[in-house]
Amino acid sequence: MSTFTIHDFLKKKKEGRKITMLTAYDYPFASIVDEAGIDVILVGDSLGMVVQGLENTLPVTMDEMIYHTKMVTRAVKNAMVIGDMPFMSYQTGIEDALRNAGRFLKEGGAAAIKMEGGAEIVDHIRAMTRSDIPVMAHIGLTPQSIHRMGGYKVQGRTEEAANKLIEEAHIVEDAGAFSLILEAIPMNLAKRISEELSIPTIGIGAGPHCDGQVLVLHDVIGLFDRFVPKFVKKYSHVKEDALKAVKAYRDEIEQGIFPSEEQSFK
Ligand code: KIV
């Protein structure tokens, strides 16, 4: 059972302390993220790209999300775990949405769910909140909408688009969302939304004024390098280090260095 809860989200915002959030998809990485003291772990459908090697997140299924969420919750002692509703797990109707969101809490052990969308998911948010399933909403660049958006593009650049996002932010707050992800929007727009809402905003590519920040773990540690968005900061080069280790292992076998007496039984 995690110690960070949705009440701590609001408390941190009120106290002006930043909320820290990172994705994780399996036991070893979730253990690291939790041990590092990150407040919230998102089991994001980004796993489709950084774990499964897919082109986008659309093919990710509910069963796959539950499989990964279970591994994460097994590892976590303090962080709050949020399950990410994959494409077509909620767009097909409120009943599907409730059933699938419930699976994250019942089977996965998560404490809340995240859903992409604004005005169009208001009824979903209301139904989930009524059923005690806390909802984090997600507006701006929503990767499940790439075909409508025409790719991974910054959103809210025109006055009309910015006003629409401000309106949607209020709509999801009023519907009962406990927090809101703002993805790939201009930083001044994110600042305005963060100031206007009483629920915390979590930014990804939305500048420094959000109430918290989230990134994809595999980007942060330098494990995923197929492409690196502008908003990512790499804090290590895990892929390079792993590659070096595996090559050294291969070389030592070929040269008869490994295993030595030290790794052998007498
Ligand atoms: O799927 C995901 O990991 C996400 C975050 C990056 C916000 O939606």
PDB file of C-alpha atoms and ligand atoms in Angstrom:
ATOM      1  CA  MET A   1       0.000   0.000   0.000  1.00  0.00           C
ATOM      2  CA  SER A   2       1.511   3.322  -1.033  1.00  0.00           C
ATOM      3  CA  THR A   3       1.949   6.156   1.424  1.00  0.00           C
ATOM      4  CA  PHE A   4       1.507   8.991  -1.101  1.00  0.00           C
ATOM      5  CA  THR A   5      -2.190   9.595  -1.785  1.00  0.00           C
ATOM      6  CA  ILE A   6      -4.414  11.936  -3.778  1.00  0.00           C
ATOM      7  CA  HIS A   7      -4.658  14.069  -0.616  1.00  0.00           C
ATOM      8  CA  ASP A   8      -0.897  14.612  -0.740  1.00  0.00           C
ATOM      9  CA  PHE A   9      -1.286  15.865  -4.315  1.00  0.00           C
ATOM     10  CA  LEU A  10      -3.529  18.680  -3.104  1.00  0.00           C
ATOM     11  CA  LYS A  11      -1.461  19.307   0.028  1.00  0.00           C
ATOM     12  CA  LYS A  12       1.723  19.713  -2.000  1.00  0.00           C
ATOM     13  CA  LYS A  13       0.028  22.168  -4.369  1.00  0.00           C
ATOM     14  CA  LYS A  14      -1.297  24.216  -1.434  1.00  0.00           C
ATOM     15  CA  GLU A  15       2.143  24.262   0.170  1.00  0.00           C
ATOM     16  CA  GLY A  16       3.842  25.189  -3.127  1.00  0.00           C
ATOM     17  CA  ARG A  17       5.916  21.968  -3.165  1.00  0.00           C
ATOM     18  CA  LYS A  18       6.463  20.242  -6.513  1.00  0.00           C
ATOM     19  CA  ILE A  19       4.994  16.780  -7.175  1.00  0.00           C
ATOM     20  CA  THR A  20       7.482  14.313  -8.679  1.00  0.00           C
ATOM     21  CA  MET A  21       6.235  11.649 -11.065  1.00  0.00           C
ATOM     22  CA  LEU A  22       7.923   9.169 -13.394  1.00  0.00           C
ATOM     23  CA  THR A  23       6.789   6.166 -15.382  1.00  0.00           C
ATOM     24  CA  ALA A  24       7.810   2.586 -14.592  1.00  0.00           C
ATOM     25  CA  TYR A  25       6.636  -0.660 -16.117  1.00  0.00           C
ATOM     26  CA  ASP A  26       8.290  -3.497 -14.192  1.00  0.00           C
ATOM     27  CA  TYR A  27       9.574  -4.612 -10.792  1.00  0.00           C
ATOM     28  CA  PRO A  28      13.269  -3.628 -10.968  1.00  0.00           C
ATOM     29  CA  PHE A  29      12.696  -0.144 -12.336  1.00  0.00           C
ATOM     30  CA  ALA A  30       9.686   0.507 -10.092  1.00  0.00           C
ATOM     31  CA  SER A  31      11.895  -0.429  -7.099  1.00  0.00           C
ATOM     32  CA  ILE A  32      14.494   2.129  -8.190  1.00  0.00           C
ATOM     33  CA  VAL A  33      11.941   4.880  -8.779  1.00  0.00           C
ATOM     34  CA  ASP A  34      10.279   4.198  -5.418  1.00  0.00           C
ATOM     35  CA  GLU A  35      13.587   4.006  -3.539  1.00  0.00           C
ATOM     36  CA  ALA A  36      14.597   7.345  -5.100  1.00  0.00           C
ATOM     37  CA  GLY A  37      11.617   8.958  -3.372  1.00  0.00           C
ATOM     38  CA  ILE A  38       9.493   9.807  -6.416  1.00  0.00           C
ATOM     39  CA  ASP A  39       5.926  10.619  -5.269  1.00  0.00           C
ATOM     40  CA  VAL A  40       3.967   9.003  -8.093  1.00  0.00           C
ATOM     41  CA  ILE A  41       4.624   6.175 -10.565  1.00  0.00           C
ATOM     42  CA  LEU A  42       2.611   6.118 -13.754  1.00  0.00           C
ATOM     43  CA  VAL A  43       2.330   2.769 -15.498  1.00  0.00           C
ATOM     44  CA  GLY A  44       1.958   4.600 -18.795  1.00  0.00           C
ATOM     45  CA  ASP A  45       0.786   3.178 -22.088  1.00  0.00           C
ATOM     46  CA  SER A  46       4.100   4.631 -23.327  1.00  0.00           C
ATOM     47  CA  LEU A  47       5.285   1.115 -22.477  1.00  0.00           C
ATOM     48  CA  GLY A  48       4.038   0.249 -25.957  1.00  0.00           C
ATOM     49  CA  MET A  49       6.878   2.304 -27.403  1.00  0.00           C
ATOM     50  CA  VAL A  50       9.698   2.024 -24.856  1.00  0.00           C
ATOM     51  CA  VAL A  51       9.164  -1.609 -23.762  1.00  0.00           C
ATOM     52  CA  GLN A  52       7.251  -3.317 -26.573  1.00  0.00           C
ATOM     53  CA  GLY A  53       9.002  -1.512 -29.458  1.00  0.00           C
ATOM     54  CA  LEU A  54       5.759  -0.356 -31.091  1.00  0.00           C
ATOM     55  CA  GLU A  55       5.470   2.697 -33.363  1.00  0.00           C
ATOM     56  CA  ASN A  56       2.819   4.298 -31.122  1.00  0.00           C
ATOM     57  CA  THR A  57       0.673   3.506 -28.077  1.00  0.00           C
ATOM     58  CA  LEU A  58      -2.506   2.519 -29.897  1.00  0.00           C
ATOM     59  CA  PRO A  59      -2.092  -1.294 -29.918  1.00  0.00           C
ATOM     60  CA  VAL A  60      -1.497  -1.566 -26.148  1.00  0.00           C
ATOM     61  CA  THR A  61      -4.197  -3.681 -24.464  1.00  0.00           C
ATOM     62  CA  MET A  62      -5.841  -3.659 -21.037  1.00  0.00           C
ATOM     63  CA  ASP A  63      -4.406  -7.109 -20.230  1.00  0.00           C
ATOM     64  CA  GLU A  64      -0.894  -5.841 -20.979  1.00  0.00           C
ATOM     65  CA  MET A  65      -1.449  -2.783 -18.787  1.00  0.00           C
ATOM     66  CA  ILE A  66      -2.642  -4.944 -15.899  1.00  0.00           C
ATOM     67  CA  TYR A  67       0.342  -7.307 -16.335  1.00  0.00           C
ATOM     68  CA  HIS A  68       2.763  -4.372 -16.003  1.00  0.00           C
ATOM     69  CA  THR A  69       0.824  -2.645 -13.212  1.00  0.00           C
ATOM     70  CA  LYS A  70       1.025  -5.801 -11.092  1.00  0.00           C
ATOM     71  CA  MET A  71       4.819  -5.879 -11.444  1.00  0.00           C
ATOM     72  CA  VAL A  72       5.053  -2.239 -10.441  1.00  0.00           C
ATOM     73  CA  THR A  73       2.765  -2.391  -7.404  1.00  0.00           C
ATOM     74  CA  ARG A  74       4.635  -5.476  -6.173  1.00  0.00           C
ATOM     75  CA  ALA A  75       7.809  -3.369  -5.990  1.00  0.00           C
ATOM     76  CA  VAL A  76       6.470  -0.142  -4.562  1.00  0.00           C
ATOM     77  CA  LYS A  77       6.456   0.813  -0.869  1.00  0.00           C
ATOM     78  CA  ASN A  78       5.828   4.559  -0.838  1.00  0.00           C
ATOM     79  CA  ALA A  79       4.934   5.956  -4.253  1.00  0.00           C
ATOM     80  CA  MET A  80       1.355   6.184  -5.467  1.00  0.00           C
ATOM     81  CA  VAL A  81       0.789   3.999  -8.539  1.00  0.00           C
ATOM     82  CA  ILE A  82      -1.467   5.201 -11.350  1.00  0.00           C
ATOM     83  CA  GLY A  83      -2.612   2.981 -14.221  1.00  0.00           C
ATOM     84  CA  ASP A  84      -2.964   4.513 -17.675  1.00  0.00           C
ATOM     85  CA  MET A  85      -6.156   3.645 -19.577  1.00  0.00           C
ATOM     86  CA  PRO A  86      -5.059   2.369 -23.025  1.00  0.00           C
ATOM     87  CA  PHE A  87      -6.666   3.251 -26.358  1.00  0.00           C
ATOM     88  CA  MET A  88     -10.231   1.880 -26.652  1.00  0.00           C
ATOM     89  CA  SER A  89     -10.468   0.875 -23.005  1.00  0.00           C
ATOM     90  CA  TYR A  90     -12.792   3.845 -22.307  1.00  0.00           C
ATOM     91  CA  GLN A  91     -13.678   5.488 -25.635  1.00  0.00           C
ATOM     92  CA  THR A  92     -16.286   2.772 -26.234  1.00  0.00           C
ATOM     93  CA  GLY A  93     -18.526   3.864 -23.352  1.00  0.00           C
ATOM     94  CA  ILE A  94     -18.906   4.519 -19.666  1.00  0.00           C
ATOM     95  CA  GLU A  95     -19.542   0.886 -18.763  1.00  0.00           C
ATOM     96  CA  ASP A  96     -16.338  -0.303 -20.462  1.00  0.00           C
ATOM     97  CA  ALA A  97     -14.483   2.598 -18.901  1.00  0.00           C
ATOM     98  CA  LEU A  98     -15.673   1.733 -15.392  1.00  0.00           C
ATOM     99  CA  ARG A  99     -14.945  -1.969 -15.792  1.00  0.00           C
ATOM    100  CA  ASN A 100     -11.447  -1.343 -17.137  1.00  0.00           C
ATOM    101  CA  ALA A 101     -10.595   1.374 -14.620  1.00  0.00           C
ATOM    102  CA  GLY A 102     -11.788  -0.947 -11.874  1.00  0.00           C
ATOM    103  CA  ARG A 103      -9.367  -3.615 -13.102  1.00  0.00           C
ATOM    104  CA  PHE A 104      -6.417  -1.304 -12.420  1.00  0.00           C
ATOM    105  CA  LEU A 105      -7.445  -1.033  -8.753  1.00  0.00           C
ATOM    106  CA  LYS A 106      -8.807  -4.555  -8.267  1.00  0.00           C
ATOM    107  CA  GLU A 107      -6.241  -6.625 -10.202  1.00  0.00           C
ATOM    108  CA  GLY A 108      -3.306  -4.248 -10.645  1.00  0.00           C
ATOM    109  CA  GLY A 109      -3.261  -2.758  -7.158  1.00  0.00           C
ATOM    110  CA  ALA A 110      -3.121   0.819  -8.492  1.00  0.00           C
ATOM    111  CA  ALA A 111      -4.571   3.706  -6.480  1.00  0.00           C
ATOM    112  CA  ALA A 112      -5.909   5.739  -9.411  1.00  0.00           C
ATOM    113  CA  ILE A 113      -6.173   5.820 -13.190  1.00  0.00           C
ATOM    114  CA  LYS A 114      -5.183   8.297 -15.888  1.00  0.00           C
ATOM    115  CA  MET A 115      -7.253   8.986 -18.990  1.00  0.00           C
ATOM    116  CA  GLU A 116      -6.464  11.107 -22.034  1.00  0.00           C
ATOM    117  CA  GLY A 117      -9.081  13.685 -22.967  1.00  0.00           C
ATOM    118  CA  GLY A 118     -10.991  16.776 -21.891  1.00  0.00           C
ATOM    119  CA  ALA A 119     -14.669  17.580 -22.426  1.00  0.00           C
ATOM    120  CA  GLU A 120     -15.312  14.233 -24.144  1.00  0.00           C
ATOM    121  CA  ILE A 121     -14.452  12.245 -21.003  1.00  0.00           C
ATOM    122  CA  VAL A 122     -16.452  14.297 -18.509  1.00  0.00           C
ATOM    123  CA  ASP A 123     -19.094  11.601 -18.024  1.00  0.00           C
ATOM    124  CA  HIS A 124     -16.358   8.986 -17.611  1.00  0.00           C
ATOM    125  CA  ILE A 125     -14.672  11.077 -14.903  1.00  0.00           C
ATOM    126  CA  ARG A 126     -17.983  11.589 -13.099  1.00  0.00           C
ATOM    127  CA  ALA A 127     -18.856   7.888 -13.207  1.00  0.00           C
ATOM    128  CA  MET A 128     -15.421   6.841 -11.965  1.00  0.00           C
ATOM    129  CA  THR A 129     -15.291   9.430  -9.217  1.00  0.00           C
ATOM    130  CA  ARG A 130     -18.755   8.271  -8.068  1.00  0.00           C
ATOM    131  CA  SER A 131     -17.338   4.727  -7.914  1.00  0.00           C
ATOM    132  CA  ASP A 132     -14.319   5.833  -5.841  1.00  0.00           C
ATOM    133  CA  ILE A 133     -11.848   5.494  -8.691  1.00  0.00           C
ATOM    134  CA  PRO A 134      -9.679   8.630  -8.589  1.00  0.00           C
ATOM    135  CA  VAL A 135      -9.008  10.046 -12.053  1.00  0.00           C
ATOM    136  CA  MET A 136      -6.044  11.989 -13.407  1.00  0.00           C
ATOM    137  CA  ALA A 137      -7.024  13.678 -16.679  1.00  0.00           C
ATOM    138  CA  HIS A 138      -4.598  14.432 -19.530  1.00  0.00           C
ATOM    139  CA  ILE A 139      -4.926  17.255 -22.090  1.00  0.00           C
ATOM    140  CA  GLY A 140      -2.709  19.017 -24.635  1.00  0.00           C
ATOM    141  CA  LEU A 141      -0.810  16.513 -26.737  1.00  0.00           C
ATOM    142  CA  THR A 142      -2.656  13.252 -26.175  1.00  0.00           C
ATOM    143  CA  PRO A 143      -0.686  10.460 -27.895  1.00  0.00           C
ATOM    144  CA  GLN A 144      -3.775   8.280 -28.416  1.00  0.00           C
ATOM    145  CA  SER A 145      -5.048  11.031 -30.775  1.00  0.00           C
ATOM    146  CA  ILE A 146      -1.975  11.168 -33.042  1.00  0.00           C
ATOM    147  CA  HIS A 147      -3.986  10.390 -36.146  1.00  0.00           C
ATOM    148  CA  ARG A 148      -6.363  13.304 -35.503  1.00  0.00           C
ATOM    149  CA  MET A 149      -3.518  15.596 -34.430  1.00  0.00           C
ATOM    150  CA  GLY A 150      -1.313  14.610 -37.383  1.00  0.00           C
ATOM    151  CA  GLY A 151       1.641  13.591 -35.206  1.00  0.00           C
ATOM    152  CA  TYR A 152       3.306  14.514 -31.936  1.00  0.00           C
ATOM    153  CA  LYS A 153       2.884  18.286 -32.136  1.00  0.00           C
ATOM    154  CA  VAL A 154       2.845  21.058 -29.546  1.00  0.00           C
ATOM    155  CA  GLN A 155      -0.781  21.979 -28.785  1.00  0.00           C
ATOM    156  CA  GLY A 156      -2.475  25.226 -27.753  1.00  0.00           C
ATOM    157  CA  ARG A 157      -0.315  27.567 -29.819  1.00  0.00           C
ATOM    158  CA  THR A 158      -3.178  29.681 -31.243  1.00  0.00           C
ATOM    159  CA  GLU A 159      -5.408  31.831 -29.039  1.00  0.00           C
ATOM    160  CA  GLU A 160      -8.406  29.693 -29.926  1.00  0.00           C
ATOM    161  CA  ALA A 161      -6.609  26.431 -29.125  1.00  0.00           C
ATOM    162  CA  ALA A 162      -5.231  27.879 -25.880  1.00  0.00           C
ATOM    163  CA  ASN A 163      -8.698  29.025 -24.782  1.00  0.00           C
ATOM    164  CA  LYS A 164     -10.089  25.582 -25.564  1.00  0.00           C
ATOM    165  CA  LEU A 165      -7.449  23.952 -23.354  1.00  0.00           C
ATOM    166  CA  ILE A 166      -8.155  26.388 -20.503  1.00  0.00           C
ATOM    167  CA  GLU A 167     -11.851  25.574 -20.800  1.00  0.00           C
ATOM    168  CA  GLU A 168     -11.167  21.809 -20.859  1.00  0.00           C
ATOM    169  CA  ALA A 169      -8.935  22.074 -17.802  1.00  0.00           C
ATOM    170  CA  HIS A 170     -11.811  23.631 -15.844  1.00  0.00           C
ATOM    171  CA  ILE A 171     -14.264  21.073 -17.193  1.00  0.00           C
ATOM    172  CA  VAL A 172     -12.220  18.075 -16.012  1.00  0.00           C
ATOM    173  CA  GLU A 173     -11.610  19.708 -12.631  1.00  0.00           C
ATOM    174  CA  ASP A 174     -15.352  20.350 -12.208  1.00  0.00           C
ATOM    175  CA  ALA A 175     -16.096  16.738 -13.194  1.00  0.00           C
ATOM    176  CA  GLY A 176     -13.964  15.506 -10.286  1.00  0.00           C
ATOM    177  CA  ALA A 177     -10.460  14.783 -11.642  1.00  0.00           C
ATOM    178  CA  PHE A 178      -7.940  15.012  -8.779  1.00  0.00           C
ATOM    179  CA  SER A 179      -5.093  16.114 -11.041  1.00  0.00           C
ATOM    180  CA  LEU A 180      -4.359  17.004 -14.650  1.00  0.00           C
ATOM    181  CA  ILE A 181      -1.476  16.181 -16.990  1.00  0.00           C
ATOM    182  CA  LEU A 182      -0.556  18.982 -19.390  1.00  0.00           C
ATOM    183  CA  GLU A 183       1.496  17.623 -22.280  1.00  0.00           C
ATOM    184  CA  ALA A 184       3.435  19.629 -24.873  1.00  0.00           C
ATOM    185  CA  ILE A 185       1.838  23.039 -24.509  1.00  0.00           C
ATOM    186  CA  PRO A 186       3.468  26.495 -24.268  1.00  0.00           C
ATOM    187  CA  MET A 187       4.792  27.208 -20.773  1.00  0.00           C
ATOM    188  CA  ASN A 188       2.782  30.394 -20.279  1.00  0.00           C
ATOM    189  CA  LEU A 189      -0.430  28.561 -21.067  1.00  0.00           C
ATOM    190  CA  ALA A 190       0.521  25.838 -18.558  1.00  0.00           C
ATOM    191  CA  LYS A 191       1.275  28.570 -15.997  1.00  0.00           C
ATOM    192  CA  ARG A 192      -2.152  30.126 -16.467  1.00  0.00           C
ATOM    193  CA  ILE A 193      -3.945  26.777 -16.193  1.00  0.00           C
ATOM    194  CA  SER A 194      -1.913  25.844 -13.100  1.00  0.00           C
ATOM    195  CA  GLU A 195      -2.785  29.168 -11.445  1.00  0.00           C
ATOM    196  CA  GLU A 196      -6.488  28.939 -12.301  1.00  0.00           C
ATOM    197  CA  LEU A 197      -7.084  25.344 -11.170  1.00  0.00           C
ATOM    198  CA  SER A 198      -7.250  24.212  -7.587  1.00  0.00           C
ATOM    199  CA  ILE A 199      -6.215  20.650  -8.525  1.00  0.00           C
ATOM    200  CA  PRO A 200      -2.498  20.121  -9.267  1.00  0.00           C
ATOM    201  CA  THR A 201      -1.212  20.134 -12.835  1.00  0.00           C
ATOM    202  CA  ILE A 202       1.581  17.763 -13.829  1.00  0.00           C
ATOM    203  CA  GLY A 203       3.594  18.907 -16.824  1.00  0.00           C
ATOM    204  CA  ILE A 204       5.431  17.005 -19.521  1.00  0.00           C
ATOM    205  CA  GLY A 205       6.803  19.452 -22.047  1.00  0.00           C
ATOM    206  CA  ALA A 206       4.727  22.184 -20.406  1.00  0.00           C
ATOM    207  CA  GLY A 207       7.448  24.235 -18.724  1.00  0.00           C
ATOM    208  CA  PRO A 208       8.433  24.856 -15.119  1.00  0.00           C
ATOM    209  CA  HIS A 209       5.256  26.429 -13.723  1.00  0.00           C
ATOM    210  CA  CYS A 210       3.186  23.255 -13.378  1.00  0.00           C
ATOM    211  CA  ASP A 211       2.584  21.871  -9.883  1.00  0.00           C
ATOM    212  CA  GLY A 212       4.583  18.760 -10.736  1.00  0.00           C
ATOM    213  CA  GLN A 213       6.518  17.087 -13.529  1.00  0.00           C
ATOM    214  CA  VAL A 214       6.431  13.687 -15.219  1.00  0.00           C
ATOM    215  CA  LEU A 215       8.702  12.068 -17.801  1.00  0.00           C
ATOM    216  CA  VAL A 216       9.130   8.602 -19.273  1.00  0.00           C
ATOM    217  CA  LEU A 217      11.728   6.732 -17.189  1.00  0.00           C
ATOM    218  CA  HIS A 218      13.446   5.198 -20.219  1.00  0.00           C
ATOM    219  CA  ASP A 219      14.071   8.729 -21.590  1.00  0.00           C
ATOM    220  CA  VAL A 220      15.360  10.050 -18.253  1.00  0.00           C
ATOM    221  CA  ILE A 221      17.909   7.257 -17.784  1.00  0.00           C
ATOM    222  CA  GLY A 222      18.934   7.115 -21.457  1.00  0.00           C
ATOM    223  CA  LEU A 223      17.607   3.628 -22.168  1.00  0.00           C
ATOM    224  CA  PHE A 224      15.346   4.584 -25.087  1.00  0.00           C
ATOM    225  CA  ASP A 225      17.025   6.392 -27.959  1.00  0.00           C
ATOM    226  CA  ARG A 226      14.783   5.838 -30.995  1.00  0.00           C
ATOM    227  CA  PHE A 227      13.837   9.506 -30.648  1.00  0.00           C
ATOM    228  CA  VAL A 228      14.238  12.024 -27.855  1.00  0.00           C
ATOM    229  CA  PRO A 229      11.604  14.773 -27.505  1.00  0.00           C
ATOM    230  CA  LYS A 230      12.817  18.355 -26.851  1.00  0.00           C
ATOM    231  CA  PHE A 231      11.289  18.334 -23.359  1.00  0.00           C
ATOM    232  CA  VAL A 232      13.342  15.349 -22.177  1.00  0.00           C
ATOM    233  CA  LYS A 233      16.420  15.713 -20.013  1.00  0.00           C
ATOM    234  CA  LYS A 234      18.676  12.656 -19.846  1.00  0.00           C
ATOM    235  CA  TYR A 235      20.245  12.041 -16.443  1.00  0.00           C
ATOM    236  CA  SER A 236      22.249   8.923 -17.393  1.00  0.00           C
ATOM    237  CA  HIS A 237      23.221   6.771 -20.367  1.00  0.00           C
ATOM    238  CA  VAL A 238      21.983   3.336 -19.366  1.00  0.00           C
ATOM    239  CA  LYS A 239      21.812   1.984 -22.917  1.00  0.00           C
ATOM    240  CA  GLU A 240      25.481   2.863 -23.557  1.00  0.00           C
ATOM    241  CA  ASP A 241      26.558   1.352 -20.223  1.00  0.00           C
ATOM    242  CA  ALA A 242      24.546  -1.825 -20.813  1.00  0.00           C
ATOM    243  CA  LEU A 243      25.961  -2.155 -24.316  1.00  0.00           C
ATOM    244  CA  LYS A 244      29.510  -1.819 -22.947  1.00  0.00           C
ATOM    245  CA  ALA A 245      28.822  -4.478 -20.294  1.00  0.00           C
ATOM    246  CA  VAL A 246      27.320  -6.959 -22.748  1.00  0.00           C
ATOM    247  CA  LYS A 247      30.186  -6.460 -25.232  1.00  0.00           C
ATOM    248  CA  ALA A 248      32.746  -6.966 -22.445  1.00  0.00           C
ATOM    249  CA  TYR A 249      30.977 -10.192 -21.418  1.00  0.00           C
ATOM    250  CA  ARG A 250      31.014 -11.436 -25.024  1.00  0.00           C
ATOM    251  CA  ASP A 251      34.722 -10.542 -25.424  1.00  0.00           C
ATOM    252  CA  GLU A 252      35.706 -12.271 -22.169  1.00  0.00           C
ATOM    253  CA  ILE A 253      33.958 -15.509 -23.181  1.00  0.00           C
ATOM    254  CA  GLU A 254      35.618 -15.436 -26.576  1.00  0.00           C
ATOM    255  CA  GLN A 255      39.031 -14.735 -24.997  1.00  0.00           C
ATOM    256  CA  GLY A 256      38.656 -17.428 -22.318  1.00  0.00           C
ATOM    257  CA  ILE A 257      38.708 -14.855 -19.477  1.00  0.00           C
ATOM    258  CA  PHE A 258      35.175 -15.588 -18.197  1.00  0.00           C
ATOM    259  CA  PRO A 259      34.461 -17.681 -16.228  1.00  0.00           C
ATOM    260  CA  SER A 260      37.678 -17.634 -14.169  1.00  0.00           C
ATOM    261  CA  GLU A 261      38.386 -19.725 -11.050  1.00  0.00           C
ATOM    262  CA  GLU A 262      36.511 -17.121  -9.051  1.00  0.00           C
ATOM    263  CA  GLN A 263      33.241 -17.970 -10.774  1.00  0.00           C
ATOM    264  CA  SER A 264      33.929 -21.748 -10.790  1.00  0.00           C
ATOM    265  CA  PHE A 265      33.254 -24.522  -8.247  1.00  0.00           C
ATOM    266  CA  LYS A 266      35.944 -26.847  -6.848  1.00  0.00           C
TER     267      LYS A 266
HETATM  268  O1  KIV B   1       1.955   6.978 -21.280  1.00  0.00           O
HETATM  269  C1  KIV B   1       2.637   7.744 -20.593  1.00  0.00           C
HETATM  270  O2  KIV B   1       3.709   7.400 -20.108  1.00  0.00           O
HETATM  271  C2  KIV B   1       2.112   9.087 -20.381  1.00  0.00           C
HETATM  272  C3  KIV B   1       2.989  10.089 -19.713  1.00  0.00           C
HETATM  273  C4  KIV B   1       4.234  10.329 -20.430  1.00  0.00           C
HETATM  274  C5  KIV B   1       2.277  11.328 -19.338  1.00  0.00           C
HETATM  275  O3  KIV B   1       1.007   9.356 -20.718  1.00  0.00           O
END
